[in-house]
Short mmCIF file of C-alpha atoms in Angstrom, two decimals:
data_model
loop_
_atom_site.label_atom_id
_atom_site.label_comp_id
_atom_site.label_asym_id
_atom_site.label_seq_id
_atom_site.Cartn_x
_atom_site.Cartn_y
_atom_site.Cartn_z
CA MET A 172 0.86 -23.18 -11.23
CA TYR A 173 -0.28 -19.28 -11.54
CA LYS A 174 0.25 -18.79 -7.66
CA ARG A 175 3.73 -20.59 -7.55
CA PHE A 176 5.32 -19.25 -10.63
CA ILE A 177 3.47 -17.14 -13.11
CA LYS A 178 2.26 -14.51 -10.47
CA ARG A 179 5.97 -14.01 -9.68
CA PHE A 180 7.07 -13.65 -13.51
CA LEU A 181 4.19 -11.19 -13.94
CA ASP A 182 5.03 -9.28 -10.90
CA PHE A 183 8.81 -8.66 -12.20
CA THR A 184 7.85 -8.11 -15.74
CA LEU A 185 5.01 -5.63 -15.07
CA SER A 186 6.77 -3.66 -12.31
CA LEU A 187 9.71 -3.29 -14.59
CA PHE A 188 7.88 -1.88 -17.33
CA GLY A 189 5.77 0.08 -14.99
CA LEU A 190 9.10 1.79 -13.65
CA ILE A 191 10.59 2.40 -16.99
CA LEU A 192 7.15 3.97 -18.16
CA LEU A 193 6.84 6.04 -15.11
CA SER A 194 10.57 7.34 -14.59
CA PRO A 195 9.96 10.87 -15.60
CA PHE A 196 7.06 11.21 -13.28
CA PHE A 197 9.00 9.29 -10.54
CA VAL A 198 11.93 11.82 -10.94
CA LEU A 199 9.61 14.78 -10.87
CA ALA A 200 7.54 13.68 -7.92
CA ALA A 201 10.86 13.28 -5.96
CA LEU A 202 12.17 16.52 -6.71
CA LEU A 203 8.95 18.26 -5.93
CA LEU A 204 8.42 16.33 -2.59
CA PHE A 205 12.14 17.26 -1.76
CA MET A 206 11.66 20.78 -2.59
CA VAL A 207 8.11 20.90 -0.83
CA ASN A 208 8.90 18.97 2.31
CA ARG A 209 12.67 20.18 2.62
CA SER A 210 13.71 16.41 3.33
CA ASN A 211 13.81 12.90 1.99
CA PRO A 212 10.84 12.62 -0.52
CA PHE A 213 10.76 9.01 0.20
CA PHE A 214 9.11 7.07 3.20
CA MET A 215 10.72 3.94 4.36
CA GLN A 216 9.38 1.80 7.09
CA SER A 217 9.69 -1.95 8.30
CA ARG A 218 6.60 -4.02 7.37
CA PRO A 219 5.92 -7.71 7.61
CA GLY A 220 5.63 -9.63 4.29
CA LYS A 221 5.27 -13.24 3.17
CA ASN A 222 5.51 -15.66 6.06
CA GLU A 223 5.76 -12.45 8.33
CA ARG A 224 9.40 -11.62 7.12
CA THR A 225 10.05 -7.99 7.32
CA PHE A 226 11.08 -5.66 4.80
CA ARG A 227 11.59 -1.92 4.15
CA ILE A 228 8.60 -0.64 2.18
CA LEU A 229 9.13 2.42 -0.15
CA LYS A 230 6.60 5.24 -0.68
CA PHE A 231 6.66 8.78 -1.72
CA LYS A 232 6.50 10.85 1.45
CA THR A 233 3.45 13.16 1.40
CA MET A 234 3.96 14.39 4.80
CA ASN A 235 6.96 16.98 6.07
CA ASP A 236 8.60 16.47 9.52
CA ARG A 237 7.30 19.68 11.02
CA LYS A 238 7.23 19.33 14.90
CA ASP A 239 5.75 21.42 17.77
CA GLU A 240 8.14 23.03 20.30
CA ASN A 241 8.34 19.80 22.62
CA GLY A 242 9.95 18.13 19.51
CA ASN A 243 6.80 15.89 18.69
CA LEU A 244 5.48 15.67 15.33
CA LEU A 245 2.63 18.02 14.47
CA PRO A 246 -0.90 16.31 13.72
CA ASP A 247 -1.16 14.89 10.16
CA MET A 248 -3.44 17.79 8.85
CA LYS A 249 -0.79 20.29 9.57
CA ARG A 250 2.26 18.17 8.03
CA ILE A 251 0.69 17.12 4.61
CA THR A 252 1.33 19.63 1.60
CA ARG A 253 -0.74 20.35 -1.36
CA ALA A 254 1.51 18.29 -3.55
CA GLY A 255 1.28 15.46 -0.76
CA ALA A 256 -2.34 15.76 -0.88
CA PHE A 257 -2.71 15.32 -4.82
CA ILE A 258 -0.22 12.46 -4.77
CA ARG A 259 -2.00 10.65 -2.00
CA ARG A 260 -5.43 11.42 -3.57
CA MET A 261 -4.41 9.76 -6.65
CA SER A 262 -2.60 7.03 -5.11
CA LEU A 263 0.76 8.15 -6.70
CA ASP A 264 2.60 7.55 -3.34
CA GLU A 265 2.50 3.88 -4.04
CA ILE A 266 4.53 3.86 -7.12
CA PRO A 267 7.97 3.51 -5.41
CA GLN A 268 6.64 0.30 -4.12
CA LEU A 269 7.21 -1.09 -7.63
CA ILE A 270 10.96 -1.61 -6.42
CA ASN A 271 9.71 -3.62 -3.58
CA VAL A 272 7.82 -5.83 -6.18
CA LEU A 273 10.87 -5.96 -8.36
CA LYS A 274 13.07 -7.06 -5.43
CA GLY A 275 10.25 -9.89 -4.44
CA ASP A 276 9.19 -8.32 -1.15
CA MET A 277 5.93 -7.58 -2.47
CA SER A 278 3.50 -8.46 -5.23
CA LEU A 279 1.34 -6.02 -7.45
CA ILE A 280 -1.79 -7.92 -6.12
CA GLY A 281 -2.06 -9.08 -2.54
CA PRO A 282 -3.09 -8.02 1.15
CA ARG A 283 -1.68 -4.50 2.03
CA PRO A 284 1.29 -4.69 3.97
CA LEU A 285 0.47 -3.41 7.50
CA LEU A 286 2.44 -2.39 10.67
CA ILE A 287 4.58 -4.82 12.44
CA GLN A 288 2.72 -4.13 15.72
CA TYR A 289 -0.21 -5.53 14.33
CA LEU A 290 1.09 -8.89 14.14
CA SER A 291 0.49 -9.92 17.88
CA LEU A 292 -3.11 -8.49 17.31
CA TYR A 293 -4.29 -11.08 14.78
CA ASN A 294 -6.40 -14.12 15.24
CA GLU A 295 -5.17 -17.39 13.96
CA THR A 296 -7.43 -16.84 10.78
CA GLN A 297 -6.43 -13.12 10.36
CA LYS A 298 -2.68 -14.35 10.34
CA ARG A 299 -3.06 -16.41 7.11
CA ARG A 300 -2.80 -12.94 5.13
CA HIS A 301 0.97 -13.61 5.55
CA GLU A 302 0.82 -16.88 3.36
CA VAL A 303 1.28 -14.84 0.30
CA ARG A 304 3.26 -11.69 -0.60
CA PRO A 305 1.69 -8.33 0.14
CA GLY A 306 0.54 -6.31 -2.57
CA ILE A 307 0.53 -2.76 -3.73
CA THR A 308 -3.27 -3.16 -3.97
CA GLY A 309 -5.63 -5.86 -3.20
CA TRP A 310 -9.19 -7.36 -2.66
CA ALA A 311 -9.84 -5.36 0.46
CA GLN A 312 -8.85 -2.02 -1.47
CA VAL A 313 -11.25 -2.77 -4.20
CA ASN A 314 -13.87 -3.90 -1.74
CA GLY A 315 -14.23 -0.60 0.52
CA ARG A 316 -10.84 0.49 1.11
CA ASN A 317 -11.05 3.15 3.93
CA ALA A 318 -14.78 2.68 4.04
CA ILE A 319 -14.77 -0.47 5.85
CA SER A 320 -13.95 -1.82 9.39
CA TRP A 321 -10.45 -3.45 10.17
CA GLN A 322 -12.39 -6.75 10.40
CA GLN A 323 -13.93 -6.61 7.04
CA LYS A 324 -10.62 -5.66 5.76
CA LEU A 325 -8.70 -8.84 6.97
CA THR A 326 -11.37 -11.17 6.18
CA PHE A 327 -11.31 -10.07 2.59
CA ASP A 328 -7.29 -10.27 2.72
CA VAL A 329 -7.88 -14.05 3.98
CA TRP A 330 -10.28 -14.73 1.15
CA TYR A 331 -7.82 -13.60 -1.32
CA VAL A 332 -5.33 -15.99 -0.11
CA ASP A 333 -7.81 -18.80 -0.45
CA HIS A 334 -8.94 -17.64 -4.16
CA THR A 335 -5.73 -16.36 -5.73
CA SER A 336 -6.03 -16.59 -9.45
CA PHE A 337 -4.96 -14.86 -12.60
CA ARG A 338 -8.51 -13.81 -13.45
CA LEU A 339 -9.06 -12.47 -9.94
CA ASP A 340 -6.05 -10.53 -10.30
CA LEU A 341 -6.87 -8.76 -13.44
CA LYS A 342 -10.33 -7.95 -11.92
CA ILE A 343 -8.56 -6.31 -8.98
CA LEU A 344 -6.25 -4.38 -11.21
CA TYR A 345 -9.13 -3.24 -13.27
CA LEU A 346 -11.09 -2.17 -10.22
CA THR A 347 -8.04 -0.43 -8.62
CA VAL A 348 -8.05 1.93 -11.67
CA ILE A 349 -11.65 2.63 -11.71
CA LYS A 350 -11.51 3.52 -8.00
CA ILE A 351 -8.43 5.70 -8.26
CA PHE A 352 -10.12 7.87 -11.05
CA THR A 353 -13.54 7.84 -9.41
CA GLN A 354 -12.25 8.46 -5.98
CA LYS A 355 -14.73 6.10 -4.65
CA ASP A 356 -14.47 4.52 -1.12
CA ILE A 357 -11.26 6.89 -0.33
CA ASN A 358 -11.20 8.98 2.57
CA SER A 359 -12.49 12.65 1.64
CA ASP A 360 -10.29 13.82 4.32
CA LEU A 361 -6.83 13.67 3.00
CA HIS A 362 -5.41 15.14 6.07
CA THR A 363 -5.97 11.99 8.31
CA THR A 364 -5.02 8.42 8.08
CA MET A 365 -7.01 5.51 9.21
CA GLN A 366 -7.38 4.50 12.76
CA PRO A 367 -4.82 2.11 13.98
CA PHE A 368 -5.91 -1.80 14.42
CA THR A 369 -6.32 -2.54 17.96
CA GLY A 370 -7.57 -6.18 18.01
CA ASN A 371 -10.64 -7.99 17.47
CA ASN A 372 -12.24 -7.02 21.02
#
């Protein structure tokens, strides 16, 4: 009952309330990033969602588009701004995904939506992470986030699929808030991103 109906109702209601409550910050952050990055303040990218159906994820853009003399993007550490680093550190770059939740592309809680090119690298068990809507935060994020391996993350994702409940979602929500404010299990080097998933070999 919760997984089929109540979870979606809560997702819609809470994300709508969150967008209204955070709308002043949303506008200020968008303006700040537009001025700092001198480009679109939003990052959009196709990601696989429930049943591997693709959607366009929306986030605040924490890096600019500076390129070298050959037209290639500079390394992350040279493109992230102070404003972008702060927004990423506080996980505020995820806020625009509330729009994805409203649309039904995502849930507040669920496996994080990863890159499309990873789909062919999952084993049969890992593919089960797509049996539910992806989330803004999830079981893997409160059990290590950037401090655990890809295999551990994917194992946590599948575990969540099998144990989804209202009580578990409340626990994940609470632990997410704690981790954001304590900065636990978050990369200390905010100028880098996690290494790409290359499969199970």
